[in-house]
Tab-separated table of C-alpha atoms in Angstrom:
chain	number	residue	atom	x	y	z
A	1	MET	CA	-0.228	-0.096	0.007
A	2	ALA	CA	2.917	2.367	1.112
A	3	LEU	CA	3.747	2.046	-2.644
A	4	LEU	CA	0.425	2.582	-4.288
A	5	LEU	CA	0.662	5.979	-1.977
A	6	ASN	CA	4.097	7.211	-2.630
A	7	ALA	CA	4.086	6.357	-6.491
A	8	GLU	CA	1.237	8.451	-6.721
A	9	HIS	CA	2.689	11.436	-4.678
A	10	ALA	CA	5.832	11.579	-7.112
A	11	PHE	CA	3.286	11.789	-9.865
A	12	GLY	CA	0.449	14.538	-8.227
A	13	LEU	CA	-2.487	11.726	-9.366
A	14	GLU	CA	-3.876	11.874	-5.996
A	15	ASP	CA	-7.264	11.784	-7.251
A	16	PHE	CA	-10.690	10.890	-5.486
A	17	GLU	CA	-11.034	7.314	-6.747
A	18	SER	CA	-7.858	6.062	-6.064
A	19	THR	CA	-8.147	7.301	-2.460
A	20	ALA	CA	-11.300	5.502	-2.499
A	21	LYS	CA	-10.039	2.139	-4.010
A	22	ILE	CA	-7.085	2.892	-1.087
A	23	VAL	CA	-9.740	2.411	1.935
A	24	LYS	CA	-11.365	-0.573	0.844
A	25	PHE	CA	-7.922	-2.763	0.184
A	26	ALA	CA	-6.202	-1.211	3.966
A	27	ILE	CA	-9.125	-2.159	5.624
A	28	VAL	CA	-9.426	-6.381	4.809
A	29	PRO	CA	-5.969	-7.511	5.849
A	30	LYS	CA	-6.552	-6.272	8.775
A	31	LYS	CA	-9.585	-6.995	9.570
A	32	HIS	CA	-8.614	-10.423	9.340
A	33	GLU	CA	-4.979	-9.987	11.558
A	34	GLU	CA	-6.115	-7.749	14.019
A	35	PRO	CA	-8.307	-9.017	16.716
A	36	ASP	CA	-5.390	-11.569	18.120
A	37	GLN	CA	-1.781	-10.691	16.634
A	38	SER	CA	-1.902	-6.843	17.152
A	39	PRO	CA	-1.996	-7.103	20.927
A	40	LYS	CA	1.122	-9.676	21.006
A	41	GLU	CA	2.624	-7.352	18.439
A	42	GLU	CA	2.621	-4.178	20.518
A	43	LEU	CA	3.976	-5.832	23.249
A	44	MET	CA	6.813	-7.122	20.906
A	45	SER	CA	8.043	-3.819	19.889
A	46	PHE	CA	7.316	-2.167	23.159
A	47	GLU	CA	9.622	-4.245	25.010
A	48	ALA	CA	11.845	-4.220	22.102
A	49	ALA	CA	12.125	-0.633	21.959
A	50	MET	CA	11.483	0.239	26.354
A	51	LEU	CA	13.300	-2.679	28.217
A	52	PRO	CA	16.919	-1.286	27.062
A	53	HIS	CA	16.465	1.430	28.840
A	54	LEU	CA	15.166	-0.383	31.975
A	55	ASP	CA	18.737	0.773	33.517
A	56	ALA	CA	18.514	4.444	32.872
A	57	ALA	CA	14.803	4.005	34.221
A	58	HIS	CA	16.019	2.338	37.002
A	59	ASN	CA	18.929	4.480	37.958
A	60	LEU	CA	16.696	8.379	37.302
A	61	ALA	CA	14.244	6.639	39.667
A	62	ARG	CA	16.752	5.583	42.818
A	63	TRP	CA	18.130	9.111	42.617
A	64	LEU	CA	14.994	10.978	42.401
A	65	LEU	CA	13.381	8.454	45.356
A	66	ARG	CA	16.886	7.648	47.193
A	67	ASN	CA	15.094	4.292	48.145
A	68	GLU	CA	15.723	1.549	46.151
A	69	GLN	CA	11.571	-0.334	46.960
A	70	ASP	CA	10.322	2.638	45.922
A	71	ALA	CA	12.710	2.760	42.550
A	72	GLN	CA	11.133	-0.476	41.380
A	73	ASP	CA	7.362	0.343	42.706
A	74	VAL	CA	7.596	3.729	40.568
A	75	VAL	CA	9.874	1.836	36.815
A	76	GLN	CA	6.620	-0.759	36.670
A	77	GLU	CA	4.247	1.628	37.320
A	78	ALA	CA	6.175	4.026	34.640
A	79	TYR	CA	6.276	1.097	32.214
A	80	LEU	CA	2.678	-0.270	32.618
A	81	ARG	CA	1.709	3.563	31.921
A	82	ALA	CA	4.448	3.686	28.976
A	83	PHE	CA	2.721	0.911	27.730
A	84	LYS	CA	-1.130	1.898	27.871
A	85	SER	CA	-0.126	4.417	25.833
A	86	PHE	CA	2.108	3.433	23.549
A	87	GLY	CA	0.269	3.866	20.615
A	88	GLY	CA	0.606	7.098	20.543
A	89	PHE	CA	3.957	7.563	20.670
A	90	HIS	CA	5.257	8.450	17.359
A	91	GLY	CA	8.786	9.891	18.085
A	92	SER	CA	11.972	8.459	17.715
A	93	ASN	CA	13.484	9.068	21.455
A	94	GLY	CA	11.985	6.020	23.350
A	95	ARG	CA	14.495	7.225	26.279
A	96	ALA	CA	13.204	10.382	26.508
A	97	TRP	CA	9.305	9.502	26.384
A	98	LEU	CA	9.885	6.555	28.791
A	99	LEU	CA	12.121	8.551	31.401
A	100	THR	CA	10.066	11.300	31.124
A	101	ILE	CA	6.991	9.007	32.726
A	102	VAL	CA	9.925	7.631	35.115
A	103	ARG	CA	10.090	11.401	36.260
A	104	ASN	CA	6.509	12.246	36.459
A	105	THR	CA	5.955	9.048	38.222
A	106	SER	CA	8.480	9.470	40.757
A	107	TYR	CA	7.210	13.034	41.531
A	108	THR	CA	3.701	12.119	42.109
A	109	LEU	CA	5.089	9.639	45.042
A	110	LEU	CA	7.842	11.860	46.251
A	111	LYS	CA	4.434	14.609	46.664
A	112	LYS	CA	2.086	11.929	47.982
A	113	ASN	CA	5.208	11.330	50.838
A	114	HIS	CA	5.446	15.021	51.033
A	115	ALA	CA	8.987	14.571	50.170
A	116	VAL	CA	9.296	16.540	47.473
A	117	ASP	CA	12.288	18.793	48.246
A	118	LEU	CA	12.347	21.265	45.159
A	119	THR	CA	15.084	23.999	44.382
A	120	THR	CA	13.044	26.284	46.437
A	121	THR	CA	12.890	24.627	49.603
A	122	PHE	CA	16.953	24.055	49.762
A	123	ASP	CA	18.163	25.280	52.645
A	124	GLU	CA	21.105	27.403	52.052
A	125	GLU	CA	22.133	27.758	55.813
A	126	ILE	CA	22.801	24.535	57.305
A	127	HIS	CA	24.753	23.904	53.830
A	128	GLY	CA	26.497	26.794	53.102
A	129	SER	CA	29.656	26.551	56.130
A	130	GLY	CA	32.569	25.495	57.263
A	131	HIS	CA	34.446	25.122	53.492
A	132	GLU	CA	35.438	28.313	52.343
A	133	SER	CA	38.624	27.056	53.530
A	134	VAL	CA	38.400	23.572	51.959
A	135	SER	CA	40.742	24.548	48.172
A	136	PRO	CA	39.172	22.785	44.389
A	137	ALA	CA	42.232	21.093	44.326
A	138	THR	CA	41.428	19.327	47.889
A	139	ILE	CA	37.833	18.587	46.617
A	140	LEU	CA	39.385	17.222	43.294
A	141	GLU	CA	41.280	14.367	45.695
A	142	HIS	CA	37.965	13.395	47.032
A	143	ALA	CA	35.664	13.768	44.100
A	144	GLU	CA	36.539	9.969	42.711
A	145	ASP	CA	35.078	8.345	46.602
A	146	ALA	CA	32.450	7.001	45.457
A	147	GLU	CA	30.747	6.825	48.957
A	148	LEU	CA	31.337	10.239	49.546
A	149	VAL	CA	30.073	11.809	46.005
A	150	LYS	CA	26.680	9.523	46.784
A	151	GLU	CA	26.146	11.090	50.145
A	152	ALA	CA	26.626	14.779	48.861
A	153	MET	CA	24.302	14.152	46.136
A	154	ASP	CA	21.895	12.426	48.061
A	155	GLU	CA	21.497	15.620	50.555
A	156	LEU	CA	20.792	17.963	47.041
A	157	PRO	CA	17.228	19.052	45.967
A	158	ALA	CA	15.247	16.210	43.853
A	159	GLU	CA	15.721	18.979	40.872
A	160	PHE	CA	19.241	18.943	41.350
A	161	ARG	CA	19.425	14.980	41.915
A	162	GLU	CA	17.883	14.510	38.480
A	163	ILE	CA	19.465	16.849	36.412
A	164	LEU	CA	23.143	15.714	37.763
A	165	ALA	CA	21.708	11.743	36.673
A	166	LEU	CA	20.474	12.784	33.050
A	167	ARG	CA	23.818	14.912	32.412
A	168	HIS	CA	26.360	12.940	34.105
A	169	GLN	CA	25.128	9.883	33.593
A	170	GLU	CA	22.882	9.237	31.032
A	171	GLY	CA	24.922	11.601	29.027
A	172	LEU	CA	21.765	13.420	27.772
A	173	SER	CA	22.020	16.632	25.622
A	174	TYR	CA	20.194	19.544	27.053
A	175	LYS	CA	17.430	19.397	25.028
A	176	GLU	CA	16.803	16.075	26.347
A	177	ILE	CA	16.761	16.818	29.235
A	178	ALA	CA	14.482	20.343	29.058
A	179	ASP	CA	11.900	17.664	27.405
A	180	ILE	CA	12.203	15.085	30.606
A	181	ALA	CA	11.983	17.576	32.481
A	182	GLN	CA	9.593	20.041	31.179
A	183	ILE	CA	11.839	23.355	31.471
A	184	PRO	CA	13.103	25.705	29.204
A	185	LEU	CA	16.751	25.197	27.404
A	186	GLY	CA	18.151	27.960	29.311
A	187	THR	CA	16.957	26.771	32.374
A	188	VAL	CA	18.403	23.177	31.860
A	189	MET	CA	22.071	25.745	31.655
A	190	SER	CA	21.529	26.990	34.868
A	191	ARG	CA	19.776	25.045	37.169
A	192	LEU	CA	23.100	22.221	35.570
A	193	ALA	CA	25.685	24.840	37.129
A	194	ARG	CA	23.992	25.319	40.406
A	195	ALA	CA	23.611	21.668	40.738
A	196	ARG	CA	27.117	21.743	40.320
A	197	ASP	CA	28.300	24.280	42.485
A	198	LYS	CA	25.682	22.949	45.243
A	199	LEU	CA	27.416	19.275	44.853
A	200	LYS	CA	30.909	20.792	45.392
A	201	GLU	CA	29.997	23.439	48.404
A	202	CYS	CA	28.304	19.473	49.584
A	203	LEU	CA	31.296	17.929	48.843
A	204	ALA	CA	33.393	20.373	50.881
A	205	ALA	CA	31.362	20.857	53.466
A	206	ARG	CA	32.194	16.808	53.846
A	207	ILE	CA	35.219	17.472	53.361
A	208	GLY	CA	35.671	20.158	56.053
A	209	LYS	CA	33.939	17.753	58.605
A	210	GLU	CA	36.603	15.104	58.089
A	211	LYS	CA	39.116	16.884	58.639
B	1	MET	CA	31.059	27.829	30.619
B	2	ASP	CA	29.049	25.091	31.821
B	3	GLY	CA	27.988	25.005	28.064
B	4	TYR	CA	31.241	25.231	27.047
B	5	LEU	CA	31.741	22.734	29.202
B	6	ASP	CA	29.558	20.088	27.689
B	7	GLY	CA	29.594	21.010	24.504
B	8	GLU	CA	26.331	22.679	24.119
B	9	LEU	CA	26.887	26.445	23.041
B	10	ASP	CA	27.102	26.838	18.857
B	11	PRO	CA	30.089	27.096	17.267
B	12	ILE	CA	30.736	30.970	17.018
B	13	THR	CA	30.702	31.242	21.203
B	14	SER	CA	32.607	28.381	21.805
B	15	GLN	CA	35.318	29.450	19.138
B	16	ALA	CA	35.177	33.334	21.438
B	17	ILE	CA	35.599	31.263	25.206
B	18	GLU	CA	38.316	29.300	23.092
B	19	GLN	CA	40.109	32.236	22.250
B	20	HIS	CA	39.929	33.519	25.031
B	21	LEU	CA	40.982	30.191	26.867
B	22	ARG	CA	44.005	30.655	25.267
B	23	GLU	CA	45.080	33.731	26.216
B	24	CYS	CA	43.876	34.387	29.485
B	25	HIS	CA	45.579	31.844	32.176
B	26	ASN	CA	43.319	32.278	35.489
B	27	CYS	CA	40.497	31.087	33.096
B	28	ASP	CA	41.962	28.572	31.437
B	29	GLN	CA	43.391	27.056	35.603
B	30	ALA	CA	39.841	27.518	36.655
B	31	TYR	CA	38.308	26.014	32.864
B	32	LYS	CA	40.746	23.304	33.598
B	33	THR	CA	39.357	22.848	37.720
B	34	GLN	CA	36.395	22.598	37.000
B	35	ARG	CA	36.472	19.920	33.924
B	36	SER	CA	38.342	17.425	35.639
B	37	LEU	CA	36.278	17.766	38.601
B	38	ILE	CA	32.715	17.240	36.662
B	39	ARG	CA	34.349	14.508	35.236
B	40	ALA	CA	35.852	13.332	38.243
B	41	ILE	CA	32.530	13.266	40.094
B	42	GLY	CA	30.567	11.679	37.046
B	43	ASN	CA	33.118	8.946	37.265
B	44	ALA	CA	32.479	8.324	41.164
B	45	THR	CA	28.553	8.958	41.052
B	46	PRO	CA	27.117	5.217	41.221
B	47	TYR	CA	24.753	4.400	38.607
B	48	TYR	CA	22.012	2.113	39.512
B	49	LYS	CA	21.432	-0.591	37.250
B	50	ALA	CA	17.958	-2.252	37.113
B	51	PRO	CA	17.849	-5.652	39.434
B	52	SER	CA	16.883	-8.761	36.647
B	53	GLU	CA	13.965	-9.563	39.095
B	54	LEU	CA	12.995	-5.981	38.062
B	55	ARG	CA	12.939	-6.431	34.154
B	56	GLU	CA	10.864	-10.183	34.911
B	57	ARG	CA	8.180	-8.289	37.328
B	58	ILE	CA	7.539	-5.755	34.938
B	59	GLN	CA	7.457	-8.047	31.821
B	60	SER	CA	4.904	-10.254	33.213
B	61	SER	CA	2.880	-6.998	34.472
B	62	LEU	CA	2.573	-6.119	30.798
B	63	ARG	CA	2.062	-9.615	30.068
B	64	LYS	CA	-1.163	-9.455	32.734
B	65	GLU	CA	-1.937	-6.017	31.231
B	66	MET	CA	-2.458	-7.206	27.443
B	67	ALA	CA	-4.166	-10.567	28.665
B	68	GLU	CA	-6.829	-7.893	29.527
B	69	ARG	CA	-6.345	-6.106	26.576
B	70	PRO	CA	-7.803	-7.754	23.672
B	71	THR	CA	-11.302	-8.002	24.885
B	72	ARG	CA	-11.503	-4.469	25.054
B	73	SER	CA	-9.664	-3.717	21.966
B	74	VAL	CA	-11.398	-5.658	19.571
B	75	ALA	CA	-14.551	-4.095	21.183
B	76	ARG	CA	-13.419	-0.621	20.606
B	77	ASP	CA	-11.374	-1.665	17.182
B	78	VAL	CA	-13.914	-3.350	15.592
B	79	GLN	CA	-16.595	-1.341	16.128
B	80	PRO	CA	-16.103	1.567	14.467
B	81	LEU	CA	-13.990	0.534	11.702
B	82	PHE	CA	-17.835	-1.361	10.246
B	83	SER	CA	-20.065	2.089	10.893
B	84	ARG	CA	-17.005	3.513	9.260
B	85	ARG	CA	-16.954	1.621	6.202
B	86	GLN	CA	-20.859	1.252	5.921
B	87	PRO	CA	-21.742	4.708	5.311
B	88	GLN	CA	-18.731	5.242	2.375
B	89	PRO	CA	-20.271	3.927	-0.355
B	90	ARG	CA	-23.059	5.533	0.133
B	91	THR	CA	-21.356	8.940	0.500
B	92	ILE	CA	-19.004	8.432	-2.391
B	93	GLY	CA	-21.936	7.423	-4.394
B	94	TRP	CA	-21.697	4.143	-7.358
B	95	GLU	CA	-24.173	5.109	-9.851
B	96	THR	CA	-22.712	4.934	-12.972
B	97	SER	CA	-20.571	1.383	-13.524
B	98	TRP	CA	-18.015	4.449	-15.229
B	99	ASN	CA	-17.563	5.240	-11.962
B	100	TRP	CA	-15.729	1.450	-11.591
B	101	LEU	CA	-14.231	1.370	-14.776
B	102	ALA	CA	-12.376	5.213	-14.110
B	103	LEU	CA	-11.842	3.625	-10.882
B	104	ALA	CA	-10.013	0.417	-12.168
B	105	ALA	CA	-7.652	2.396	-14.268
B	106	ALA	CA	-6.507	4.274	-12.009
B	107	VAL	CA	-5.702	1.512	-9.974
B	108	ILE	CA	-3.906	-0.515	-12.364
B	109	PHE	CA	-2.442	2.690	-13.875
B	110	ALA	CA	-1.221	3.464	-10.454
B	111	ALA	CA	0.170	-0.429	-9.761
B	112	ILE	CA	2.081	-0.233	-12.929
B	113	ILE	CA	3.610	3.755	-12.299
B	114	ALA	CA	4.696	1.638	-7.795
B	115	TRP	CA	5.841	-1.524	-10.126
B	116	ASN	CA	7.975	0.152	-11.794
B	117	LEU	CA	8.820	3.124	-10.439
B	118	GLY	CA	8.261	2.350	-6.678
B	119	PRO	CA	11.390	-0.107	-5.725
B	120	ARG	CA	13.180	2.805	-8.259
B	121	LEU	CA	12.088	5.711	-5.991
B	122	GLN	CA	12.171	4.045	-2.653
B	123	ARG	CA	15.224	1.668	-2.374
B	124	PRO	CA	18.081	4.303	-1.700
B	125	GLY	CA	16.100	6.517	0.695
B	126	ALA	CA	15.341	3.468	2.136
B	127	ASN	CA	18.832	2.295	2.369
B	128	GLN	CA	19.959	5.742	3.479
B	129	PHE	CA	17.276	5.463	6.358
B	130	LEU	CA	18.250	1.935	7.471
B	131	ALA	CA	21.796	2.809	7.265
B	132	THR	CA	21.591	5.789	9.784
B	133	GLN	CA	19.172	3.686	12.066
B	134	LEU	CA	22.356	0.995	12.702
B	135	ILE	CA	24.620	4.205	13.644
B	136	ALA	CA	21.879	5.376	15.840
B	137	SER	CA	21.916	1.844	17.439
B	138	HIS	CA	25.705	1.417	17.405
B	139	VAL	CA	26.500	4.693	19.192
B	140	ARG	CA	23.398	4.770	21.364
B	141	SER	CA	25.052	1.354	22.329
B	142	LEU	CA	28.192	2.586	22.999
B	143	MET	CA	27.209	5.289	24.781
B	144	ALA	CA	24.061	4.580	27.040
B	145	ASN	CA	26.526	2.369	28.707
B	146	HIS	CA	24.263	-0.849	27.053
B	147	LEU	CA	26.164	-2.547	24.961
B	148	THR	CA	24.998	-5.955	26.143
B	149	ASP	CA	22.056	-7.762	27.838
B	150	VAL	CA	23.837	-10.803	28.009
B	151	GLY	CA	27.194	-10.082	28.339
B	152	SER	CA	29.575	-13.182	27.963
B	153	SER	CA	32.037	-14.188	25.506
B	154	ASP	CA	30.779	-17.985	25.422
B	155	GLN	CA	28.351	-18.895	22.406
B	156	HIS	CA	27.118	-21.302	24.437
B	157	THR	CA	25.289	-18.350	26.693
B	158	VAL	CA	24.839	-16.511	23.891
B	159	LYS	CA	22.810	-18.258	21.786
B	160	PRO	CA	20.288	-19.617	23.479
B	161	TRP	CA	19.845	-16.394	25.592
B	162	LEU	CA	19.126	-14.572	21.923
B	163	ASP	CA	17.453	-18.030	20.869
B	164	ALA	CA	14.697	-16.943	23.617
B	165	LYS	CA	14.012	-13.732	22.823
B	166	LEU	CA	13.119	-13.807	19.062
B	167	ASP	CA	11.550	-15.156	16.151
B	168	PHE	CA	14.446	-16.668	14.529
B	169	ALA	CA	17.761	-18.299	15.200
B	170	PRO	CA	20.729	-16.450	14.429
B	171	ALA	CA	24.466	-17.970	14.556
B	172	VAL	CA	26.748	-17.108	17.304
B	173	VAL	CA	30.392	-17.481	17.094
B	174	ASP	CA	32.913	-16.538	19.314
B	175	LEU	CA	36.289	-15.145	17.344
B	176	SER	CA	38.801	-14.785	19.953
B	177	ASN	CA	41.382	-16.690	18.396
B	178	GLU	CA	41.186	-14.716	15.593
B	179	GLY	CA	41.302	-10.889	17.166
B	180	PHE	CA	37.979	-10.446	17.482
B	181	PRO	CA	36.506	-11.840	20.848
B	182	LEU	CA	32.375	-11.980	21.388
B	183	ILE	CA	31.498	-9.536	24.257
B	184	GLY	CA	28.170	-10.606	24.306
B	185	GLY	CA	24.497	-10.128	22.595
B	186	ARG	CA	21.466	-7.619	22.886
B	187	LEU	CA	18.297	-7.121	21.878
B	188	ASP	CA	17.934	-3.977	19.371
B	189	TYR	CA	14.775	-2.835	17.462
B	190	LEU	CA	15.419	-1.800	13.602
B	191	ASP	CA	13.859	-1.790	10.847
B	192	ASN	CA	10.447	-2.268	11.806
B	193	ARG	CA	11.099	-5.403	14.064
B	194	ALA	CA	13.284	-6.816	16.909
B	195	VAL	CA	16.730	-7.832	15.623
B	196	ALA	CA	19.992	-9.806	17.403
B	197	ALA	CA	22.979	-7.742	18.015
B	198	LEU	CA	25.972	-9.672	18.887
B	199	ILE	CA	28.904	-7.333	19.777
B	200	TYR	CA	32.602	-8.388	19.435
B	201	GLN	CA	35.713	-6.252	19.761
B	202	ARG	CA	38.965	-5.058	17.583
B	203	ARG	CA	41.588	-4.191	20.698
B	204	LYS	CA	40.121	-0.912	21.659
B	205	HIS	CA	37.023	-0.820	19.010
B	206	PHE	CA	33.443	-3.063	19.297
B	207	ILE	CA	31.773	-4.063	16.430
B	208	ASN	CA	27.784	-4.476	16.319
B	209	LEU	CA	26.700	-7.369	14.065
B	210	PHE	CA	23.311	-6.502	13.319
B	211	VAL	CA	21.189	-10.201	12.016
B	212	TRP	CA	17.366	-10.340	11.343
B	213	PRO	CA	15.745	-12.432	9.178
B	214	ALA	CA	16.110	-11.229	5.140
B	215	ALA	CA	13.421	-10.145	2.922
B	216	PRO	CA	12.905	-12.578	-0.012
B	217	ASP	CA	13.567	-9.482	-2.470
B	218	GLU	CA	16.685	-8.863	-0.760
B	219	THR	CA	20.000	-8.021	-3.229
B	220	ARG	CA	21.989	-10.725	-1.574
B	221	THR	CA	25.365	-8.699	-3.040
B	222	PRO	CA	27.530	-7.615	-0.292
B	223	LYS	CA	27.999	-4.210	-0.286
B	224	THR	CA	29.707	-1.241	2.086
B	225	ILE	CA	28.850	1.840	3.021
B	226	THR	CA	31.129	4.610	4.512
B	227	ARG	CA	29.482	7.101	6.435
B	228	GLN	CA	30.120	9.609	9.412
B	229	GLY	CA	33.034	7.773	10.064
B	230	TYR	CA	31.685	4.246	10.383
B	231	GLN	CA	31.761	1.350	8.519
B	232	LEU	CA	28.994	-0.607	7.549
B	233	LEU	CA	28.977	-4.101	6.067
B	234	HIS	CA	25.478	-5.749	4.567
B	235	TRP	CA	25.526	-9.523	3.548
B	236	VAL	CA	23.322	-12.085	3.294
B	237	GLU	CA	23.317	-15.619	4.924
B	238	SER	CA	20.997	-18.449	4.847
B	239	ASP	CA	18.413	-16.020	4.611
B	240	LEU	CA	19.787	-13.961	7.263
B	241	ASN	CA	20.249	-10.114	6.636
B	242	TYR	CA	23.756	-9.322	8.457
B	243	TRP	CA	24.782	-5.821	9.259
B	244	ALA	CA	28.259	-5.295	10.929
B	245	VAL	CA	28.542	-1.779	11.727
B	246	SER	CA	32.406	-0.103	13.653
B	247	ASP	CA	34.495	2.417	13.108
B	248	ILE	CA	37.196	0.230	12.353
B	249	ASN	CA	38.893	0.022	8.672
B	250	GLU	CA	36.688	-1.407	6.061
B	251	LYS	CA	39.916	-4.160	5.290
B	252	GLU	CA	39.056	-5.108	9.369
B	253	LEU	CA	35.974	-5.090	8.602
B	254	GLN	CA	35.913	-7.064	5.298
B	255	GLU	CA	38.057	-9.813	7.146
B	256	PHE	CA	35.520	-9.773	10.302
B	257	LYS	CA	32.856	-10.520	7.767
B	258	GLN	CA	34.729	-13.446	6.273
B	259	LEU	CA	35.869	-15.323	10.065
B	260	PHE	CA	32.126	-14.975	10.602
B	261	GLU	CA	31.119	-16.832	7.929
B	262	GLU	CA	33.514	-19.179	7.631
B	263	GLN	CA	33.091	-20.423	11.319
B	264	SER	CA	29.465	-20.071	11.513
B	265	VAL	CA	28.850	-22.115	8.480
B	266	PRO	CA	27.802	-25.602	10.059
B	267	HIS	CA	30.609	-27.763	8.821
């Protein structure tokens, strides 16, 4: 059928009769196959398109929720939601689409648990002291300490944890991050810069305390 | 600065920054510190891979969802189909046989054009599109920390894993002794279907070998495409399509193909 249509477009012959005929041809085979094949095929193509992003989905949820059990529940819920609306997905970036759903599902749970700690509620006072004496070189020395980095990152507000995970771990572009977090491109850049600064501060505070 | 670090600035701005960094020692120092810091943090941040139970849980919940679906979707899809189709003849109004003749002529004409021109019009486009998809899959597999679903150099582990997931059985051979060790297998989605991806290594480079059943009219002659610095090599063997994608040079990729073919043919 695609051949027919294409050839006609090429010649500008798209007329009334042939369009009607195409409708007729298109429906007949569909009617026989659809009832039992389509859901299975849809599941197969859904899994093929979305399961490769399972690690990315889990990682994002885990950073947002800071809890393994919640993360798994959210990811499962997100996959179900994604499957239900998969028919409406025609984009090319399956990972960004799935991560958007994972993110929204995570925030729903965070809000329900009153655990949303957005940037606005981030208390600068607690994190603003005791690190002035720590030099960038010292931070760098400690920056490879996975445990320390994890603790510092877990201290950050959700929006910062999310943007750091998307950028540093998934290597997503600013555009993809903007789509997932539903913020303008300019905000991605400024939020990322602030998130990195805050992470450095948290690291510095921890290093300062250790000394 | 962050935008420059992430390579997200437009060429003109980043050139201006580059220029400035060359001249201003202080900024250059600050840039280098920031860069190594970001890199170190990125490397040290733990990546939480999904446990395998989660995958199983999701797959079974999807199957449950699907099992509940057919009754709904049949009712939803078929019903409107009939109601949509029945009024159609009336609105179109096939009163004279003349309409039928014109219609038949139009369809035959269109079919002839499609037959003659369709393949010529479509082939290059379709191939270009497939090549783009193949490169994208290859690049994504390397950047997204998702090279393999089943990481093993043992062909007897990779093959059953793939067989269980696909509706065809790709040949899997380990070419370690020939300098192309098998790294593992992965499921991928290309050309509108689930395909097998076998991953081989050549020194520091990776080769993605994509395999799926060939269409009956597939061109059987092997061909190579070079694009964006990637080599693509295509051949058809035992009704399976093979596409090897890598950044190694064409000669080595040809060598790989030859070795693969020699070893995968049953003796």
